[in-house]
Amino acid sequence: MAPLGDTVASVASAAAPGLVVSFGEMLIDFVPDVAGVSLAESGGFVKAPGGAPANVACAISKLGGSSAFVGKFGDDEFGHMLVDILKQNGVNAEGCLFDQHARTALAFVTLKSNGEREFMFYRNPSADMLLTEAELNLDLIRRARIFHYGSISLITEPCRSAHVAAMRAAKSAGILCSYDPNVRLPLWPSAQAARDGIMSIWKEADFIKVSDEEVAFLTQGDAHDEKNVLSLWFEGLKLLVVTDGEKGCRYFTKDFKGSLPGYTVNTVDTTGAGDAFVGSLLLNVAKDDSIFYNEAKLREVLQFSNACGAICTTKKGAIPALPTTATALELISKGTN
C-alpha cells in the first residue's frame, strides 16, 4: 500500500476529470486589521474577497481541480474586482453576471481573539439576491460532475427560484449535488425561518457538510450526540460530514462511520476554513466517487481536507489563505494532529 502522502498527492494533483460548479454569493469581506476588537473599535480593515461558494470554487482550482462559479455581481468596481479574482484563481466565470441596478454585497467581519468571527452584512438588496432563473447558464451547470451550493441563495426571491431551478437541472442531468448550508443567521428573518429554509432542500443533496455548530442549530440538540447528527440522515444520502473545528471531523455513510483528528496550527482567522475543507473534498469526489463506498479512501481524503481547513486559518481572509496541495501534504507529513 502506498504511503498516505503519496496516495493523496496523486489524487490531488492528477488532471481533474470532473468540473465542479459552485452556485451562490461572492462578496467583499472587510476584516479588522487587529483581532479581538469590535467593528466600532477597529482602526482599519483589510479588504478580502469572500462568499462561501466562491471560496470553494477557488479552493478547488488552487488544488489543481476544475471549477466554475455561477452568481450575480453589481456592475461596480467591487463586482468587477471579484470576477477578476475568480479568473486570476483559475475559476471559470462563464456563469457570472452583472446587475446595473444593484450593488455587490459587503460584509464586515469581527475577529474575536481566538480567530472566530461575527458578521454584519450590507445587502439591501445586493446583486447576488437578484439572479433569476432565466439568467442561469444551464449549459455550464449541465457540464458539471458536481453542483455545489449553500443556503444564503435560498433566503429571498428571485434567487431562491433560480437556486431551485439550477439544482433540479443538475439532478435531472445526473450530476452529484453538494450542500454546505453555511448558516448566517443575521441574513434570515428569524432562526426558525433559517431552519425551515435550510431543511427545505435538504433531501435533494447527494452529500452534505455541516459544522458542529450547525448541527446544534438545526437539531436544537447536542452536536456531539450521535442521535442528533443521525437525525439529519436520510435514505439516498451518500455522505454526511460534520466538521468539529480544530478537533477534526466525523463522517457518516450508509455502511460506515468514523472520525479523524484535526491539525494544530497558529489560528489567525477561521474565515474560509470550512470552504477549504469542502473544496478539497469535492476535488477528490469529482475524480473518484468510490470514496463514498471505500472507507480507507474516504479517510485519506478527509485527512487531506482537515489539513486544508487548518492551513486556511493561518492567514487573514479566505481566498488569500487557501492552501496548495504541497502545503497540505507538508502539514500532513508533520503529523501535528
XYZ file of C-alpha atoms in Angstrom:
337
model
C 0.000 0.000 0.000
C 1.336 3.469 -0.949
C 2.137 5.872 1.882
C -0.713 8.270 2.674
C 1.119 11.315 1.336
C 1.824 9.588 -1.989
C -1.770 8.450 -2.336
C -3.303 11.839 -1.561
C -0.722 13.642 -3.692
C -1.658 11.553 -6.698
C -5.351 12.113 -6.023
C -4.936 15.864 -5.524
C -2.544 16.633 -8.345
C -3.827 14.473 -11.209
C -5.683 16.212 -14.037
C -9.262 16.825 -12.893
C -11.725 14.786 -14.957
C -14.740 16.469 -13.337
C -15.933 20.074 -13.284
C -17.356 21.387 -10.002
C -19.858 24.230 -10.476
C -20.381 26.388 -7.395
C -23.591 28.437 -7.118
C -24.383 31.407 -4.903
C -22.841 34.541 -3.482
C -19.482 36.255 -3.695
C -18.852 39.438 -1.743
C -16.268 41.684 -0.157
C -15.293 40.868 3.425
C -13.867 43.752 5.431
C -11.749 42.117 8.141
C -10.357 44.188 11.057
C -6.591 44.621 10.932
C -6.500 43.796 14.659
C -8.215 40.757 16.194
C -10.300 40.902 19.334
C -11.889 44.333 18.847
C -15.424 45.358 17.871
C -16.209 46.869 14.489
C -16.581 50.260 16.140
C -13.195 49.943 17.869
C -11.312 48.724 14.801
C -8.899 51.285 13.388
C -8.764 49.740 9.914
C -9.925 46.870 7.768
C -8.330 44.501 5.265
C -10.438 44.097 2.119
C -10.778 40.425 1.186
C -12.902 38.543 -1.349
C -15.372 36.174 0.292
C -18.594 34.227 -0.022
C -18.584 30.514 0.723
C -19.499 29.118 -2.737
C -16.861 31.306 -4.407
C -14.278 30.308 -1.798
C -14.994 26.656 -2.586
C -14.527 27.256 -6.323
C -11.181 28.962 -5.705
C -10.095 26.220 -3.306
C -10.715 23.554 -5.951
C -8.812 25.466 -8.616
C -5.873 26.205 -6.312
C -5.569 22.476 -5.626
C -5.427 21.734 -9.352
C -9.080 20.937 -9.964
C -11.623 22.289 -12.435
C -14.215 24.721 -11.069
C -16.757 27.285 -12.219
C -18.877 29.863 -10.410
C -22.480 30.883 -11.105
C -23.702 34.098 -9.500
C -24.552 37.761 -9.920
C -22.484 40.844 -9.070
C -23.083 44.554 -9.007
C -21.853 46.361 -12.111
C -19.458 48.282 -9.860
C -15.754 48.286 -9.031
C -16.136 45.637 -6.352
C -18.150 43.342 -8.633
C -15.642 43.527 -11.469
C -12.795 43.090 -8.978
C -14.378 39.893 -7.644
C -14.913 38.353 -11.083
C -11.316 39.227 -11.950
C -10.220 37.440 -8.756
C -12.153 34.335 -9.815
C -10.407 34.379 -13.190
C -6.997 35.012 -11.607
C -7.605 31.948 -9.433
C -8.386 29.777 -12.455
C -12.163 29.641 -11.922
C -14.424 29.514 -14.990
C -16.537 32.710 -14.867
C -18.951 31.921 -17.739
C -21.802 31.851 -15.220
C -21.081 35.313 -13.765
C -23.482 38.182 -14.480
C -23.531 41.907 -13.646
C -26.542 43.911 -12.445
C -26.589 47.623 -13.313
C -29.150 48.445 -10.620
C -27.780 46.705 -7.511
C -24.506 46.782 -5.628
C -22.095 43.972 -4.849
C -22.657 42.636 -1.316
C -20.374 43.691 1.544
C -19.745 42.090 4.941
C -17.888 43.479 7.918
C -16.338 40.650 9.899
C -15.478 40.923 13.584
C -12.497 38.765 14.500
C -12.548 37.546 18.074
C -9.256 36.948 19.864
C -9.467 33.206 19.062
C -9.962 33.844 15.329
C -13.714 33.126 15.343
C -15.990 35.571 13.542
C -19.178 37.579 13.683
C -20.725 39.154 10.582
C -22.540 42.386 9.695
C -23.914 42.347 6.137
C -24.809 45.069 3.657
C -27.314 43.536 1.186
C -30.366 45.748 0.622
C -30.710 44.023 -1.810
C -27.345 43.110 -3.272
C -26.919 41.865 -6.823
C -26.456 38.212 -5.837
C -30.011 38.185 -4.437
C -31.436 39.271 -7.816
C -30.269 36.368 -10.000
C -33.268 34.992 -11.899
C -33.999 31.547 -13.303
C -33.969 32.965 -16.848
C -30.396 34.214 -16.340
C -28.961 30.818 -15.381
C -26.231 29.342 -17.560
C -27.768 25.869 -17.593
C -25.317 24.598 -20.218
C -22.457 25.273 -17.809
C -24.298 23.609 -14.921
C -25.066 20.523 -17.026
C -21.362 20.127 -17.844
C -20.570 19.645 -14.158
C -19.653 16.464 -12.338
C -20.730 18.125 -9.071
C -23.091 21.053 -8.414
C -22.296 22.757 -5.095
C -24.415 25.285 -3.196
C -25.178 26.815 0.186
C -28.328 28.216 1.780
C -27.889 32.002 1.567
C -29.231 31.878 -2.004
C -32.484 30.420 -0.591
C -33.358 33.433 1.574
C -35.114 35.710 -0.929
C -36.690 35.705 -4.367
C -35.837 35.696 -7.213
C -32.578 33.973 -6.250
C -34.354 31.187 -4.382
C -36.253 30.118 -7.520
C -33.028 30.329 -9.544
C -31.276 28.131 -6.972
C -34.029 25.505 -7.021
C -34.143 25.502 -10.852
C -30.358 25.110 -11.097
C -30.379 22.291 -8.551
C -33.181 20.456 -10.357
C -31.437 20.862 -13.718
C -28.305 19.355 -12.174
C -30.184 16.449 -10.634
C -32.081 15.674 -13.839
C -28.733 15.559 -15.659
C -27.383 13.007 -13.175
C -24.978 15.467 -11.557
C -23.982 14.975 -7.920
C -25.368 17.673 -5.612
C -23.250 19.004 -2.734
C -24.733 21.114 0.095
C -22.951 23.161 2.751
C -25.640 25.249 4.492
C -23.241 27.886 5.881
C -25.736 29.237 8.398
C -25.646 33.047 8.589
C -28.477 33.910 10.984
C -28.335 37.720 10.551
C -29.451 37.269 6.933
C -32.618 35.299 7.738
C -35.871 36.811 9.077
C -35.700 34.511 12.130
C -33.919 31.421 13.449
C -36.914 29.247 12.589
C -37.073 30.694 9.077
C -33.409 29.718 8.707
C -34.067 26.147 9.874
C -37.081 25.791 7.601
C -35.291 27.289 4.597
C -32.148 25.225 5.035
C -34.107 21.997 5.517
C -36.456 22.718 2.573
C -33.869 21.354 0.099
C -32.042 19.019 2.484
C -33.083 15.784 0.793
C -32.021 16.951 -2.683
C -28.314 16.575 -1.842
C -26.054 13.596 -2.500
C -23.612 14.734 0.180
C -23.722 17.338 2.917
C -21.116 19.046 5.067
C -22.211 20.756 8.290
C -20.263 22.207 11.198
C -20.879 21.062 14.764
C -22.474 24.467 15.461
C -24.841 23.966 12.526
C -25.824 20.500 13.799
C -26.685 22.083 17.154
C -28.680 24.828 15.441
C -30.591 22.581 13.041
C -31.397 19.837 15.558
C -31.663 22.125 18.608
C -29.656 19.496 20.446
C -26.117 18.472 21.381
C -23.986 18.242 18.231
C -21.819 15.568 19.843
C -24.769 13.261 20.492
C -24.754 10.907 17.525
C -28.537 10.566 17.650
C -28.864 14.260 16.848
C -26.393 14.007 13.974
C -28.154 10.970 12.554
C -31.499 12.798 12.672
C -30.073 14.716 9.684
C -29.502 11.495 7.743
C -31.973 10.419 5.045
C -32.304 7.499 2.645
C -30.311 8.239 -0.510
C -27.672 10.437 1.124
C -24.200 9.206 0.220
C -22.079 11.094 2.776
C -22.665 13.360 5.775
C -19.596 15.111 7.184
C -19.597 17.071 10.441
C -16.638 19.393 10.947
C -15.592 19.945 14.558
C -13.213 22.872 14.089
C -9.681 22.196 15.284
C -10.825 18.788 16.594
C -11.230 17.436 13.070
C -14.315 15.848 11.525
C -16.812 12.997 11.731
C -18.201 11.132 8.727
C -21.292 9.013 8.150
C -22.277 6.859 5.173
C -24.842 4.106 4.754
C -22.207 1.472 5.526
C -19.648 3.043 7.871
C -18.882 5.957 10.149
C -15.853 7.333 11.963
C -13.814 10.391 12.868
C -10.448 11.948 12.096
C -8.482 14.381 14.291
C -7.643 17.880 13.110
C -4.307 19.681 12.954
C -2.868 22.111 15.475
C -1.869 25.391 13.816
C -1.497 29.024 14.824
C -5.059 30.207 14.092
C -5.393 33.816 12.976
C -8.759 33.866 11.158
C -11.160 30.947 10.664
C -12.832 32.592 7.640
C -12.912 30.128 4.759
C -11.627 27.113 6.694
C -14.812 25.144 6.039
C -14.694 26.168 2.384
C -11.097 24.955 2.023
C -12.226 21.673 3.598
C -15.193 21.365 1.238
C -13.196 22.362 -1.839
C -10.593 19.683 -1.245
C -13.313 17.093 -0.600
C -15.196 17.983 -3.799
C -11.972 17.947 -5.818
C -11.434 14.342 -4.800
C -15.068 13.251 -5.169
C -15.056 14.668 -8.717
C -12.122 12.401 -9.502
C -13.275 9.266 -7.710
C -16.718 8.986 -6.161
C -15.917 5.470 -4.963
C -14.787 7.186 -1.747
C -18.461 7.051 -0.690
C -18.131 3.274 -0.501
C -14.446 2.809 0.430
C -13.670 3.889 3.993
C -9.891 3.750 3.601
C -10.028 6.096 0.605
C -12.507 8.381 2.366
C -10.268 8.673 5.420
C -7.284 9.644 3.244
C -9.344 12.322 1.506
C -10.767 13.678 4.773
C -7.307 13.824 6.333
C -6.242 15.948 3.375
C -9.372 18.093 3.821
C -8.614 18.564 7.532
C -5.138 19.792 6.615
C -6.538 22.199 4.012
C -9.022 23.619 6.503
C -6.340 24.074 9.155
C -3.927 25.873 6.813
C -6.669 28.299 5.767
C -6.942 29.582 9.365
C -3.301 30.733 9.482
C -3.845 33.900 7.401
C -6.494 36.637 7.275
C -9.173 36.354 4.628
C -10.426 33.243 2.872
C -9.173 33.123 -0.737
C -5.676 34.509 0.044
C -5.294 31.820 2.724
C -6.383 28.825 0.629
C -3.752 26.051 0.614
C -1.935 24.356 -2.219
C -1.552 20.599 -2.412
C 2.100 20.959 -1.371
C 1.329 22.953 1.795
C -1.404 20.495 2.800
C 0.878 17.492 2.302
C 3.618 19.229 4.266
C 1.277 19.661 7.239
C 0.181 16.016 6.986
C 3.820 14.899 6.908
C 4.491 16.784 10.152
C 1.778 14.755 11.824
C 0.782 17.609 14.103
C -2.766 16.415 14.644
